[in-house]
Short mmCIF file of C-alpha atoms in Angstrom, two decimals:
data_model
loop_
_atom_site.label_atom_id
_atom_site.label_comp_id
_atom_site.label_asym_id
_atom_site.label_seq_id
_atom_site.Cartn_x
_atom_site.Cartn_y
_atom_site.Cartn_z
CA MET A 162 4.28 4.70 -27.66
CA THR A 163 4.35 6.70 -24.44
CA THR A 164 1.33 6.10 -22.25
CA PRO A 165 -0.30 9.45 -21.37
CA LEU A 166 -1.09 9.81 -17.68
CA ASN A 167 -2.83 12.49 -15.68
CA PRO A 168 -2.78 12.53 -11.87
CA TYR A 169 -5.87 11.31 -10.07
CA ILE A 170 -4.65 13.28 -7.05
CA SER A 171 -2.08 16.09 -7.11
CA TRP A 172 -1.57 18.21 -3.99
CA PHE A 173 1.57 20.11 -2.96
CA ASP A 174 2.21 22.58 -0.18
CA ALA A 175 2.52 26.21 -1.31
CA ASP A 176 6.06 26.27 0.13
CA PHE A 177 7.19 23.18 -1.77
CA ASP A 178 10.63 24.00 -3.16
CA VAL A 179 12.34 21.64 -5.57
CA GLU A 180 15.67 23.33 -4.76
CA LYS A 181 15.38 21.79 -1.30
CA SER A 182 14.79 18.28 -2.64
CA SER A 183 17.57 16.84 -0.48
CA HIS A 184 15.50 17.91 2.56
CA TYR A 185 12.62 15.63 1.58
CA ARG A 186 11.93 11.95 2.13
CA MET A 187 9.93 10.22 -0.58
CA THR A 188 7.83 7.08 -0.78
CA ILE A 189 6.82 5.62 -4.13
CA GLN A 190 4.18 2.93 -4.62
CA PHE A 191 4.39 0.87 -7.83
CA SER A 192 1.68 -1.27 -9.42
CA LEU A 193 0.51 -2.02 -12.95
CA ASP A 194 -2.73 -0.20 -12.08
CA GLY A 195 -0.73 2.98 -11.58
CA PHE A 196 1.68 4.54 -9.13
CA SER A 197 1.81 7.23 -6.46
CA TYR A 198 4.39 9.11 -4.46
CA ALA A 199 4.46 11.27 -1.34
CA LEU A 200 6.98 13.73 0.07
CA LEU A 201 7.86 14.43 3.70
CA TYR A 202 9.71 17.66 4.53
CA LEU A 203 12.36 16.72 7.09
CA GLN A 204 12.66 20.10 8.80
CA SER A 205 8.97 20.22 9.75
CA ASN A 206 8.41 16.44 9.62
CA ALA A 207 5.24 17.20 7.65
CA LEU A 208 3.73 15.49 4.63
CA VAL A 209 3.83 18.19 1.94
CA GLY A 210 3.17 16.50 -1.40
CA LEU A 211 1.13 13.69 -2.91
CA GLU A 212 0.43 12.51 -6.46
CA ASN A 213 -1.52 9.44 -7.50
CA PHE A 214 -1.74 8.16 -11.09
CA GLN A 215 -4.25 5.48 -12.10
CA SER A 216 -4.02 3.64 -15.42
CA GLU A 217 -5.15 0.44 -17.11
CA ALA A 218 -2.74 1.04 -20.00
CA LEU A 219 0.58 0.25 -18.28
CA THR A 220 1.86 -3.02 -19.70
CA ASP A 221 4.81 -3.74 -17.42
CA SER A 222 6.84 -2.35 -14.55
CA VAL A 223 9.44 -0.81 -16.87
CA GLU A 224 6.75 1.34 -18.46
CA ALA A 225 5.44 2.22 -14.99
CA PHE A 226 8.91 3.35 -13.93
CA HIS A 227 9.32 5.56 -17.00
CA ALA A 228 5.86 7.03 -16.35
CA LEU A 229 6.99 7.81 -12.79
CA GLU A 230 10.11 9.50 -14.14
CA ARG A 231 7.95 11.73 -16.35
CA ALA A 232 5.74 12.61 -13.38
CA LEU A 233 8.77 13.50 -11.24
CA ALA A 234 10.30 15.52 -14.08
CA ALA A 235 7.10 17.55 -14.34
CA LYS A 236 7.67 18.58 -10.71
CA GLY A 237 11.38 19.21 -11.16
CA LEU A 238 12.31 16.10 -9.18
CA ASP A 239 14.04 14.27 -12.02
CA GLY A 240 17.51 15.35 -10.91
CA LYS A 241 19.18 14.13 -7.74
CA GLY A 242 15.90 14.35 -5.86
CA PRO A 243 15.40 13.27 -2.25
CA ASP A 244 18.24 11.35 -0.63
CA ALA A 245 15.90 9.05 1.33
CA VAL A 246 13.59 7.02 -0.91
CA THR A 247 11.38 4.04 -0.04
CA CYS A 248 9.83 2.10 -2.92
CA LEU A 249 6.73 0.06 -2.19
CA ILE A 250 6.08 -2.87 -4.52
CA ASP A 251 2.34 -3.31 -4.86
CA ASN A 252 1.69 -6.68 -6.47
CA ARG A 253 -0.04 -9.91 -5.44
CA CYS A 254 3.10 -12.09 -5.57
CA ASN A 255 3.93 -12.36 -1.88
CA THR A 256 3.49 -14.79 0.98
CA LEU A 257 4.05 -14.80 4.74
CA VAL A 258 6.36 -17.35 6.37
CA PRO A 259 6.78 -17.85 10.15
CA ALA A 260 10.15 -16.45 11.15
CA ASP A 261 11.12 -19.67 12.97
CA LEU A 262 10.63 -21.65 9.75
CA PHE A 263 12.10 -19.15 7.30
CA ASP A 264 15.17 -20.17 5.29
CA GLU A 265 16.40 -17.52 2.86
CA HIS A 266 17.72 -20.22 0.51
CA GLU A 267 14.16 -21.54 0.14
CA ALA A 268 12.56 -18.16 -0.60
CA THR A 269 11.62 -19.07 -4.18
CA GLY A 270 10.03 -22.30 -2.99
CA TYR A 271 7.75 -20.46 -0.58
CA LEU A 272 6.35 -18.38 -3.43
CA ASP A 273 5.99 -21.38 -5.72
CA PHE A 274 3.20 -22.76 -3.52
CA ALA A 275 0.88 -20.06 -4.84
CA PHE A 276 2.81 -18.27 -7.60
CA GLN A 277 5.28 -19.16 -10.30
CA ALA A 278 8.10 -16.64 -10.18
CA SER A 279 9.47 -16.01 -13.67
CA GLY A 280 13.10 -15.73 -14.64
CA ASP A 281 12.90 -11.96 -14.95
CA GLN A 282 11.89 -11.55 -11.31
CA ILE A 283 13.97 -11.11 -8.19
CA ILE A 284 12.91 -12.58 -4.82
CA LEU A 285 13.17 -10.32 -1.77
CA ASN A 286 12.07 -10.66 1.85
CA GLU A 287 11.56 -8.52 4.93
CA THR A 288 10.76 -9.37 8.53
CA LEU A 289 7.61 -7.71 9.78
CA GLY A 290 8.31 -5.47 12.73
CA THR A 291 5.25 -6.44 14.77
CA GLU A 292 4.94 -10.12 13.92
CA ARG A 293 7.31 -13.05 13.98
CA CYS A 294 6.94 -13.68 10.28
CA VAL A 295 8.74 -12.86 7.05
CA ASN A 296 7.09 -11.39 3.97
CA VAL A 297 8.58 -13.01 0.85
CA PHE A 298 7.80 -11.24 -2.42
CA ALA A 299 8.80 -11.12 -6.07
CA MET A 300 9.35 -8.05 -8.20
CA SER A 301 10.57 -7.30 -11.70
CA LYS A 302 14.34 -7.59 -11.93
CA SER A 303 14.35 -4.72 -14.42
CA LEU A 304 12.38 -2.50 -12.03
CA TYR A 305 14.76 -3.38 -9.19
CA GLN A 306 17.76 -2.43 -11.31
CA MET A 307 16.20 0.86 -12.45
CA ILE A 308 15.30 1.82 -8.88
CA LYS A 309 18.82 1.11 -7.64
CA ALA A 310 20.38 2.93 -10.60
CA LYS A 311 18.35 6.06 -9.85
CA TRP A 312 18.38 5.87 -6.03
CA GLU A 313 21.28 3.70 -4.94
CA LYS A 314 20.26 3.69 -1.28
CA ALA A 315 16.54 3.20 -1.91
CA ARG A 316 14.76 0.91 0.52
CA ILE A 317 12.47 -1.58 -1.22
CA ARG A 318 9.45 -2.93 0.65
CA HIS A 319 6.20 -4.66 -0.21
CA THR A 320 3.02 -2.63 0.28
CA SER A 321 1.49 -5.41 2.37
CA SER A 322 4.39 -5.20 4.85
CA VAL A 323 3.59 -1.56 5.59
CA PHE A 324 -0.11 -2.37 5.78
CA LEU A 325 0.35 -5.29 8.21
CA ASP A 326 2.86 -3.54 10.46
CA SER A 327 0.49 -0.57 10.65
CA VAL A 328 -2.77 -2.37 11.37
CA VAL A 329 -1.30 -4.58 14.09
CA GLN A 330 -0.21 -1.41 15.90
CA TYR A 331 -3.42 0.43 15.05
CA ALA A 332 -5.85 -2.33 16.08
CA PRO A 333 -8.07 -1.88 19.13
CA GLU A 334 -8.42 -4.52 21.84
CA GLY A 335 -10.25 -7.65 20.77
CA ARG A 336 -10.81 -8.52 17.12
CA ALA A 337 -10.79 -6.14 14.18
CA ALA A 338 -10.55 -6.45 10.41
CA PHE A 339 -8.68 -4.07 8.12
CA VAL A 340 -9.25 -3.63 4.39
CA ASN A 341 -6.86 -1.75 2.10
CA VAL A 342 -8.60 -1.03 -1.21
CA LYS A 343 -6.71 -0.63 -4.47
CA SER A 344 -7.83 -0.22 -8.06
CA ARG A 345 -8.85 -3.84 -8.74
CA ASN A 346 -7.86 -5.76 -5.59
CA PHE A 347 -7.83 -5.39 -1.82
CA ASP A 348 -5.83 -6.63 1.14
CA LEU A 349 -7.67 -8.06 4.14
CA ALA A 350 -6.10 -8.52 7.57
CA ILE A 351 -7.79 -9.79 10.74
CA VAL A 352 -6.13 -8.87 14.02
CA ASN A 353 -6.95 -10.41 17.39
CA GLU A 354 -5.57 -8.92 20.62
CA GLY A 355 -2.67 -7.33 18.75
CA ARG A 356 -1.74 -10.46 16.78
CA LEU A 357 -2.30 -11.18 13.12
CA ASP A 358 -4.88 -13.95 12.60
CA PHE A 359 -5.37 -13.78 8.84
CA PHE A 360 -4.08 -12.03 5.73
CA ASN A 361 -4.90 -12.38 2.04
CA ASN A 362 -5.38 -10.39 -1.14
CA PHE A 363 -8.51 -10.57 -3.31
CA ARG A 364 -9.03 -9.54 -6.92
CA PHE A 365 -12.42 -8.01 -7.81
CA ASN A 366 -14.20 -6.54 -10.83
CA THR A 367 -17.51 -5.34 -9.39
CA LYS A 368 -18.86 -4.15 -6.06
CA ASP A 369 -20.64 -7.50 -5.72
CA ASP A 370 -17.31 -9.33 -6.14
CA PHE A 371 -15.81 -7.12 -3.48
CA ALA A 372 -18.58 -7.69 -0.94
CA TYR A 373 -18.72 -11.44 -1.64
CA PHE A 374 -14.96 -12.01 -1.13
CA LEU A 375 -14.87 -9.80 1.96
CA ILE A 376 -17.88 -11.34 3.70
CA PHE A 377 -16.87 -14.88 2.73
CA ALA A 378 -13.34 -14.43 4.14
CA LEU A 379 -14.68 -12.92 7.37
CA GLU A 380 -17.15 -15.76 7.85
CA GLN A 381 -14.50 -18.40 7.11
CA ASN A 382 -12.44 -16.90 9.91
CA HIS A 383 -15.43 -16.82 12.31
CA PHE A 384 -15.26 -13.03 12.40
CA SER A 385 -18.50 -11.47 13.63
CA TYR A 386 -18.94 -8.33 11.53
CA SER A 387 -22.01 -7.47 13.61
CA GLU A 388 -19.84 -7.21 16.74
CA HIS A 389 -16.33 -6.23 15.63
CA PRO A 390 -15.13 -3.28 13.51
CA VAL A 391 -14.07 -3.49 9.88
CA CYS A 392 -11.78 -0.56 9.06
CA PHE A 393 -11.11 0.66 5.51
CA SER A 394 -8.14 2.44 3.95
CA GLY A 395 -7.00 3.03 0.38
CA LEU A 396 -8.80 4.35 -2.69
CA ILE A 397 -12.30 4.27 -1.26
CA LEU A 398 -14.80 6.90 -0.12
CA PRO A 399 -17.68 6.60 2.39
CA GLU A 400 -20.23 7.35 -0.35
CA SER A 401 -18.90 4.74 -2.81
CA ASN A 402 -21.10 1.93 -4.12
CA ILE A 403 -18.80 -0.62 -2.50
CA ILE A 404 -19.22 0.91 0.95
CA GLU A 405 -22.98 1.28 0.55
CA LEU A 406 -23.22 -2.42 -0.28
CA CYS A 407 -20.91 -3.52 2.55
CA LYS A 408 -22.93 -1.49 5.05
CA ARG A 409 -25.84 -3.88 4.50
CA TYR A 410 -23.80 -6.59 6.24
CA ILE A 411 -21.20 -4.83 8.40
CA LYS A 412 -22.48 -2.99 11.46
CA TYR A 413 -19.25 -1.29 12.54
CA LEU A 414 -17.76 -0.09 9.26
CA LEU A 415 -15.05 2.52 9.87
CA PHE A 416 -12.30 4.39 8.07
CA VAL A 417 -8.74 4.80 9.32
CA GLU A 418 -8.21 7.98 11.28
CA ASP A 419 -5.33 10.42 11.38
CA ARG A 420 -3.61 10.03 14.73
CA ALA A 421 -1.47 13.11 14.01
CA GLU A 422 1.84 11.30 14.41
CA VAL A 423 3.00 12.93 11.17
CA PRO A 424 1.73 16.47 10.50
CA VAL A 425 0.05 17.08 7.16
CA SER A 426 0.32 20.39 5.32
CA GLU A 427 -2.75 22.49 4.58
CA ALA A 428 -2.50 21.51 0.92
CA LEU A 429 -3.49 17.94 1.82
CA ALA A 430 -6.25 18.92 4.21
CA GLU A 431 -8.95 18.12 1.64
CA VAL A 432 -7.48 14.73 0.68
CA PRO A 433 -9.16 11.83 2.53
CA PHE A 434 -6.66 10.34 4.98
CA GLN A 435 -7.35 6.79 3.80
CA TYR A 436 -6.03 7.72 0.34
CA TYR A 437 -2.49 8.19 1.63
CA PHE A 438 -2.61 5.95 4.70
CA ILE A 439 0.08 3.59 3.34
CA HIS A 440 2.44 6.44 2.40
CA TYR A 441 1.80 8.07 5.77
CA GLN A 442 2.72 4.86 7.60
CA ALA A 443 5.79 4.23 5.42
CA LEU A 444 7.10 7.75 6.20
CA ARG A 445 6.70 7.48 9.98
#
């Protein structure tokens, strides 16, 4: 049975024209909690479209891909669509390996320390642009094949790679922590003087889980959240229960800011920047 989905966010510029689809770049973020996509108009280099779908009913990545196809079809993007497509795999099955120690033939072994890659998964890797380390990750082989069948030249990345490359460049002098919030998990990175000190992903069910894992990880890394900033991105608002709870402990709690490196159309002016921070960075 087809899983019905309605967009959590749906904003498009008034001048969006599906007939000009080859003039757009698109990023797509896949997870079993939902998916999202964003469009960049090449002539103006502006972000002109964004849709985000949240669901707890998607059973596998194949179903998520078909749901994406229905969403694109509803916007007239089910044909040839944009020529430049980047697909972001948003799962927890990834690990970082120092570049000097990385051996592509041992990629599966690196993941096996923490995860057990199944036979229907493919192992990929990418070198982080700002760190001398390699992000090794697994994704559904079926999803990989469907992406390549639809967009032969699609670039496939892991969401955490975009997040880490971005925060290392974004970080101020000294120490800072960055939190990227998703539906039921969050990424945490600690940066010190422009270098990555720590990265991990944490699953949570309640606001108390969230605060506990965040504060515990910061303390384990001797991070003083009364002296250094903790910066949030993702599906989180300043007035959320999670933020209200975290403010009891964190003195300098911030949200990522738009540095205007990619213009955003008026249609997205009301959308909080942190919601599309990852897409924004992937399109730069």
